[in-house]
mmCIF file of C-alpha atoms in Angstrom:
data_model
loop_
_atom_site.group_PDB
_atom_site.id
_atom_site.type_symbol
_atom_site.label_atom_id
_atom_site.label_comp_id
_atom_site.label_asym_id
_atom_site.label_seq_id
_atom_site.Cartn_x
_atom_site.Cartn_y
_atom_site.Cartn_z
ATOM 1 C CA UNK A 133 -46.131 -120.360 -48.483
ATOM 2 C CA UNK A 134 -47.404 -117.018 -48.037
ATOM 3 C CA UNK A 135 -46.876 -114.301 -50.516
ATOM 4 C CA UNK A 136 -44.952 -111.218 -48.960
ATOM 5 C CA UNK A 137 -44.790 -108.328 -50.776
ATOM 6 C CA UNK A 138 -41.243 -106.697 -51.769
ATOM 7 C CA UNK A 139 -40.906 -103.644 -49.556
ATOM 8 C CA UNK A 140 -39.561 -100.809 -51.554
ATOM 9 C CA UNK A 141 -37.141 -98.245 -50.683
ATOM 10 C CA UNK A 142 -38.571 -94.810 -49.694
ATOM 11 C CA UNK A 143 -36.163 -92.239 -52.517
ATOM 12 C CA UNK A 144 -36.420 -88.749 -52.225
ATOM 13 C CA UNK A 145 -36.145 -87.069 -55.365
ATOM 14 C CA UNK A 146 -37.200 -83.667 -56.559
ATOM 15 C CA UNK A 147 -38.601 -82.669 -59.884
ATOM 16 C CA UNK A 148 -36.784 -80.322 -61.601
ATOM 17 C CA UNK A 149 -38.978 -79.915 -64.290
ATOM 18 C CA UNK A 150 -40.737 -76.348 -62.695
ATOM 19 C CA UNK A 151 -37.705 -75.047 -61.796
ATOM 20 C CA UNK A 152 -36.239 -75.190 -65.542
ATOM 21 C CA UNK A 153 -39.346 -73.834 -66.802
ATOM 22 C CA UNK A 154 -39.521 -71.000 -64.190
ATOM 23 C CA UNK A 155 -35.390 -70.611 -64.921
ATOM 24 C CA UNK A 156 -36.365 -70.551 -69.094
ATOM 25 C CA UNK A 157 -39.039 -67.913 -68.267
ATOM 26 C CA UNK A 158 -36.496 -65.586 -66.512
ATOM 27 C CA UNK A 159 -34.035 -66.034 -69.447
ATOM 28 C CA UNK A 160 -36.710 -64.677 -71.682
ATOM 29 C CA UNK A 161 -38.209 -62.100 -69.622
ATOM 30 C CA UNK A 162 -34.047 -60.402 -69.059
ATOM 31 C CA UNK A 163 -33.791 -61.253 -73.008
ATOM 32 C CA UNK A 164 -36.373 -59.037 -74.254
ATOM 33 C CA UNK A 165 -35.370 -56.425 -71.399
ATOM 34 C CA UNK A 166 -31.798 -56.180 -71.851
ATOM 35 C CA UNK A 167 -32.125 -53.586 -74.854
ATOM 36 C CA UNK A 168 -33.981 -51.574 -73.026
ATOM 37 C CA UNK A 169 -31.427 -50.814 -69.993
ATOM 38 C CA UNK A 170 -28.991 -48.979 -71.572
ATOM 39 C CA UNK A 171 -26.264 -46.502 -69.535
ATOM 40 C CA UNK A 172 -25.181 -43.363 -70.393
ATOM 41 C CA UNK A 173 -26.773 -39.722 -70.460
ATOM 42 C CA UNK A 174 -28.630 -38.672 -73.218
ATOM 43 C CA UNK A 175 -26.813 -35.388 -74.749
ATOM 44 C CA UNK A 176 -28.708 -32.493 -76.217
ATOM 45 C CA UNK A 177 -26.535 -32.163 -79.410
ATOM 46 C CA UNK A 178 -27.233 -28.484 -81.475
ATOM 47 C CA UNK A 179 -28.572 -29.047 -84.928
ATOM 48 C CA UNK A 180 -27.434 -28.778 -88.345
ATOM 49 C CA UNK A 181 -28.616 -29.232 -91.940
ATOM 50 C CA UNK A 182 -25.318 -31.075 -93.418
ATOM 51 C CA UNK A 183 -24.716 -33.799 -90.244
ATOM 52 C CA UNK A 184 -23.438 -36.954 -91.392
ATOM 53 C CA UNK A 185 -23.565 -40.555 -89.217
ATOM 54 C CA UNK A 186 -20.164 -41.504 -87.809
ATOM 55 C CA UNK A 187 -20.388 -44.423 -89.074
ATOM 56 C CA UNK A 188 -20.693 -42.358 -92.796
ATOM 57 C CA UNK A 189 -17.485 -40.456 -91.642
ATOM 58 C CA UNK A 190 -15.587 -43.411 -90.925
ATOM 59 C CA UNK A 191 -16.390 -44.980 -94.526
ATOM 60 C CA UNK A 192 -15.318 -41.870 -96.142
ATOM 61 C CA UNK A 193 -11.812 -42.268 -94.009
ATOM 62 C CA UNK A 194 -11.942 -46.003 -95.007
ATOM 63 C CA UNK A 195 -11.054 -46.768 -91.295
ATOM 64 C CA UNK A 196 -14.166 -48.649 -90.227
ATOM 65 C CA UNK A 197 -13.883 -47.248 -87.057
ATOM 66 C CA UNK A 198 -14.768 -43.926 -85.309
ATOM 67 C CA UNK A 199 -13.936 -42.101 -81.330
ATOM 68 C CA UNK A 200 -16.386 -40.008 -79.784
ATOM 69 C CA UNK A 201 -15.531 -37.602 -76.695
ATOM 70 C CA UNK A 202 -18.568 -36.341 -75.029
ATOM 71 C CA UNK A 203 -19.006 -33.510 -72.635
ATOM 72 C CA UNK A 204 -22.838 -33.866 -70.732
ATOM 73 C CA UNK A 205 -24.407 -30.813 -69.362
ATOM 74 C CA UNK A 206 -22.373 -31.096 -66.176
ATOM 75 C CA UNK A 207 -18.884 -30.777 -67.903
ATOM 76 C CA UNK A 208 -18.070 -34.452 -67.347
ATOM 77 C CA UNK A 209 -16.523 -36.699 -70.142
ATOM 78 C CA UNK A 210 -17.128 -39.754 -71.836
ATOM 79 C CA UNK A 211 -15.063 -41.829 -74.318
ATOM 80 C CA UNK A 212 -16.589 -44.335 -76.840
ATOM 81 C CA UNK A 213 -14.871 -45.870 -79.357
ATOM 82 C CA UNK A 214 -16.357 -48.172 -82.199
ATOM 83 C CA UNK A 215 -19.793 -47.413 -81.309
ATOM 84 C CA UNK A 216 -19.325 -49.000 -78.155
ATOM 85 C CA UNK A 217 -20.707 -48.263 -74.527
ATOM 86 C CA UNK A 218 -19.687 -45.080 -73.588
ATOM 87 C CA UNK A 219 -17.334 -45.104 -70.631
ATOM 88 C CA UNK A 220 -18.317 -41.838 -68.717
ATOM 89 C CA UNK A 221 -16.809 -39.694 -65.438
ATOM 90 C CA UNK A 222 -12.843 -40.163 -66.938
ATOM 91 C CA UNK A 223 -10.516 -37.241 -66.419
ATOM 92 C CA UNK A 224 -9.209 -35.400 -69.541
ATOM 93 C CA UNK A 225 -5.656 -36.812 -69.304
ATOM 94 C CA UNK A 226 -7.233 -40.359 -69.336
ATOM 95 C CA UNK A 227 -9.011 -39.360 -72.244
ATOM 96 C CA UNK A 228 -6.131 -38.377 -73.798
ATOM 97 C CA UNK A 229 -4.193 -41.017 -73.495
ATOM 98 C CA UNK A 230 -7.366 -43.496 -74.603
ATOM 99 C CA UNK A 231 -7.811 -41.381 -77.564
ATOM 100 C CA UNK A 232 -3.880 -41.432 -78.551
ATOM 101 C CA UNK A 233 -3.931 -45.905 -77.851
ATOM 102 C CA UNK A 234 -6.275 -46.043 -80.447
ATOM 103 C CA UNK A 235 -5.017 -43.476 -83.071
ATOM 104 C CA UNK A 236 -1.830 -45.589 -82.304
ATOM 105 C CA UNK A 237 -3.749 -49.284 -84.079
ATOM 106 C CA UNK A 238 -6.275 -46.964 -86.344
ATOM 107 C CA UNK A 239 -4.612 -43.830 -87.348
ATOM 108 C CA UNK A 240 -7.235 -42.875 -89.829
ATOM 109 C CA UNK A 241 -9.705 -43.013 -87.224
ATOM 110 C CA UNK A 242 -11.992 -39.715 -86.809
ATOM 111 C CA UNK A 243 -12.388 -38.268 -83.764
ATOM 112 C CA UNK A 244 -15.801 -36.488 -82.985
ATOM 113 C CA UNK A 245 -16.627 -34.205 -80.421
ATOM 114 C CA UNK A 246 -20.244 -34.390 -78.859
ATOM 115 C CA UNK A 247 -21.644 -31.242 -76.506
ATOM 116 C CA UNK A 248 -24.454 -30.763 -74.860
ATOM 117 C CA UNK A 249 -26.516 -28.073 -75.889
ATOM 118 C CA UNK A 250 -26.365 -26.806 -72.296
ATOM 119 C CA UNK A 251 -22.797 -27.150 -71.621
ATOM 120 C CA UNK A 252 -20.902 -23.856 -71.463
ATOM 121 C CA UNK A 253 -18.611 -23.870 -74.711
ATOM 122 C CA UNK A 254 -15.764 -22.979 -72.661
ATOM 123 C CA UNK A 255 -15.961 -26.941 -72.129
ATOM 124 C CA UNK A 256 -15.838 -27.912 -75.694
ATOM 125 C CA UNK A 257 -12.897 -25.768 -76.059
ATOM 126 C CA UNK A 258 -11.230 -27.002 -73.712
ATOM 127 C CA UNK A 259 -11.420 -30.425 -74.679
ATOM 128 C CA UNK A 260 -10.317 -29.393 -78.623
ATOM 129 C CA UNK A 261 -7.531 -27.880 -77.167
ATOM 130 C CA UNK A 262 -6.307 -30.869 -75.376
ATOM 131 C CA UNK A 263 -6.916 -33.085 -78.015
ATOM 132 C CA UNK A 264 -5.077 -30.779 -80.413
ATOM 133 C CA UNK A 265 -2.022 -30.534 -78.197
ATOM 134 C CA UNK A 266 -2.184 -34.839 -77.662
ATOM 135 C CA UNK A 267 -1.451 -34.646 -81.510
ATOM 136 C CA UNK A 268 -4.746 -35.319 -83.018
ATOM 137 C CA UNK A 269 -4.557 -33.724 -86.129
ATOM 138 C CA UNK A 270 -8.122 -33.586 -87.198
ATOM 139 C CA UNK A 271 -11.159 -33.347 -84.807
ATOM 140 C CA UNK A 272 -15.442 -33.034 -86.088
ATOM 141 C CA UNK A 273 -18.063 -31.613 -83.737
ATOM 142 C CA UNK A 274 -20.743 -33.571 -83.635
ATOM 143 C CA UNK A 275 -24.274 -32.546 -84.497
ATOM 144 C CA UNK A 276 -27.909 -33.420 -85.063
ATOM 145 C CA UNK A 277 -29.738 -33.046 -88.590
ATOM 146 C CA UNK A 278 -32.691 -31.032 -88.504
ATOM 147 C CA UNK A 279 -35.960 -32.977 -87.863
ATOM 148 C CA UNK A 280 -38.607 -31.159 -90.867
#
Protein backbone atom coordinates (compact mmCIF):
# COMPACT_ATOMS: atom_id res chain seq x y z
CA UNK A 1 0.00 0.00 0.00
CA UNK A 2 1.18 3.28 -0.91
CA UNK A 3 1.34 6.11 1.50
CA UNK A 4 -0.86 9.18 0.33
CA UNK A 5 -0.51 12.15 2.00
CA UNK A 6 -3.66 13.92 3.77
CA UNK A 7 -4.49 16.89 1.58
CA UNK A 8 -5.24 19.84 3.71
CA UNK A 9 -7.75 22.43 3.36
CA UNK A 10 -6.56 25.78 1.89
CA UNK A 11 -8.13 28.54 5.10
CA UNK A 12 -7.89 32.00 4.59
CA UNK A 13 -7.34 33.81 7.62
CA UNK A 14 -5.96 37.23 8.35
CA UNK A 15 -3.74 38.32 11.17
CA UNK A 16 -5.03 40.79 13.18
CA UNK A 17 -2.22 41.24 15.21
CA UNK A 18 -0.86 44.69 13.05
CA UNK A 19 -3.99 46.04 12.89
CA UNK A 20 -4.47 46.09 16.88
CA UNK A 21 -1.12 47.40 17.26
CA UNK A 22 -1.56 50.12 14.56
CA UNK A 23 -5.37 50.66 16.29
CA UNK A 24 -3.37 50.86 20.07
CA UNK A 25 -0.94 53.39 18.48
CA UNK A 26 -3.81 55.71 17.31
CA UNK A 27 -5.45 55.45 20.79
CA UNK A 28 -2.28 56.82 22.22
CA UNK A 29 -1.30 59.27 19.73
CA UNK A 30 -5.44 61.06 20.15
CA UNK A 31 -4.71 60.38 24.07
CA UNK A 32 -1.86 62.57 24.52
CA UNK A 33 -3.50 65.09 21.90
CA UNK A 34 -6.84 65.46 23.22
CA UNK A 35 -5.72 68.16 25.92
CA UNK A 36 -4.35 70.04 23.59
CA UNK A 37 -7.57 70.75 21.27
CA UNK A 38 -9.50 72.72 23.32
CA UNK A 39 -12.61 75.19 21.92
CA UNK A 40 -13.38 78.39 22.88
CA UNK A 41 -11.76 81.98 22.38
CA UNK A 42 -9.25 83.09 24.53
CA UNK A 43 -10.56 86.48 26.31
CA UNK A 44 -8.31 89.38 27.12
CA UNK A 45 -9.60 89.90 30.74
CA UNK A 46 -8.34 93.64 32.39
CA UNK A 47 -6.18 93.18 35.41
CA UNK A 48 -6.41 93.62 38.99
CA UNK A 49 -4.37 93.28 42.19
CA UNK A 50 -7.22 91.59 44.53
CA UNK A 51 -8.65 88.76 41.74
CA UNK A 52 -9.65 85.69 43.32
CA UNK A 53 -10.14 82.00 41.35
CA UNK A 54 -13.81 81.09 40.89
CA UNK A 55 -13.32 78.22 42.19
CA UNK A 56 -12.05 80.43 45.62
CA UNK A 57 -15.41 82.37 45.22
CA UNK A 58 -17.48 79.45 45.14
CA UNK A 59 -15.82 78.00 48.50
CA UNK A 60 -16.40 81.20 50.18
CA UNK A 61 -20.33 80.82 49.02
CA UNK A 62 -20.02 77.13 50.13
CA UNK A 63 -21.83 76.24 46.80
CA UNK A 64 -19.12 74.23 45.07
CA UNK A 65 -20.17 75.51 42.01
CA UNK A 66 -19.70 78.73 39.94
CA UNK A 67 -21.48 80.41 36.22
CA UNK A 68 -19.46 82.37 34.01
CA UNK A 69 -21.03 84.68 31.13
CA UNK A 70 -18.49 85.78 28.70
CA UNK A 71 -18.62 88.50 26.14
CA UNK A 72 -15.40 87.96 23.36
CA UNK A 73 -14.17 90.90 21.50
CA UNK A 74 -16.95 90.55 18.94
CA UNK A 75 -19.88 91.04 21.47
CA UNK A 76 -20.88 87.37 21.31
CA UNK A 77 -21.71 85.28 24.51
CA UNK A 78 -20.75 82.28 26.13
CA UNK A 79 -22.15 80.37 29.15
CA UNK A 80 -20.08 77.93 31.32
CA UNK A 81 -21.14 76.54 34.25
CA UNK A 82 -19.02 74.32 36.73
CA UNK A 83 -15.91 74.94 34.97
CA UNK A 84 -17.19 73.24 32.12
CA UNK A 85 -16.75 73.79 28.23
CA UNK A 86 -17.92 76.96 27.43
CA UNK A 87 -20.94 76.89 25.16
CA UNK A 88 -20.42 80.04 22.91
CA UNK A 89 -22.67 82.09 20.02
CA UNK A 90 -26.14 81.80 22.49
CA UNK A 91 -28.47 84.76 22.44
CA UNK A 92 -28.91 86.77 25.70
CA UNK A 93 -32.43 85.45 26.43
CA UNK A 94 -30.96 81.86 26.23
CA UNK A 95 -28.49 82.93 28.55
CA UNK A 96 -30.87 84.05 30.73
CA UNK A 97 -32.86 81.46 31.05
CA UNK A 98 -29.56 78.94 31.44
CA UNK A 99 -28.34 81.16 34.09
CA UNK A 100 -31.90 81.26 36.03
CA UNK A 101 -32.10 76.76 35.55
CA UNK A 102 -29.18 76.66 37.48
CA UNK A 103 -29.69 79.37 40.21
CA UNK A 104 -33.01 77.32 40.37
CA UNK A 105 -30.77 73.64 41.77
CA UNK A 106 -27.71 75.98 43.22
CA UNK A 107 -29.01 79.20 44.46
CA UNK A 108 -25.83 80.18 46.16
CA UNK A 109 -24.10 79.86 43.03
CA UNK A 110 -21.93 83.08 41.90
CA UNK A 111 -22.29 84.39 38.79
CA UNK A 112 -19.16 86.03 37.09
CA UNK A 113 -18.97 88.19 34.30
CA UNK A 114 -15.86 87.84 31.89
CA UNK A 115 -15.05 90.84 29.12
CA UNK A 116 -12.74 91.18 26.80
CA UNK A 117 -10.44 93.84 27.15
CA UNK A 118 -11.47 94.97 23.65
CA UNK A 119 -15.09 94.70 23.91
CA UNK A 120 -16.91 98.04 24.09
CA UNK A 121 -18.31 98.22 27.80
CA UNK A 122 -21.56 99.11 26.49
CA UNK A 123 -21.58 95.13 26.11
CA UNK A 124 -20.81 94.30 29.64
CA UNK A 125 -23.53 96.54 30.63
CA UNK A 126 -25.75 95.26 28.84
CA UNK A 127 -25.39 91.88 29.88
CA UNK A 128 -25.44 93.10 33.93
CA UNK A 129 -28.48 94.63 33.15
CA UNK A 130 -30.17 91.61 31.86
CA UNK A 131 -28.95 89.49 34.36
CA UNK A 132 -30.08 91.94 37.04
CA UNK A 133 -33.59 92.18 35.65
CA UNK A 134 -33.65 87.86 35.29
CA UNK A 135 -33.38 88.23 39.19
CA UNK A 136 -29.82 87.52 39.85
CA UNK A 137 -29.19 89.24 42.83
CA UNK A 138 -25.47 89.32 42.96
CA UNK A 139 -23.13 89.38 39.88
CA UNK A 140 -18.66 89.62 40.02
CA UNK A 141 -16.69 90.87 37.02
CA UNK A 142 -14.16 88.83 36.34
CA UNK A 143 -10.51 89.79 36.24
CA UNK A 144 -6.86 88.83 35.91
CA UNK A 145 -4.20 89.30 38.85
CA UNK A 146 -1.33 91.22 37.93
CA UNK A 147 1.64 89.16 36.58
CA UNK A 148 4.99 91.02 38.73
Amino acid sequence: MAYQPKRRKMTAEINVVPYIDVMLVLLIIFMVTAPFVTQGVDVDLPQTAQAKTAAELAEEEDSGSFIIVEVDKDGQLGLSVNNGDMTRGLSLEEILVRVKAELQLNPKSPVLVGGDGRVPYSEIILTLDALNQAGVSSVGLMTEPYES
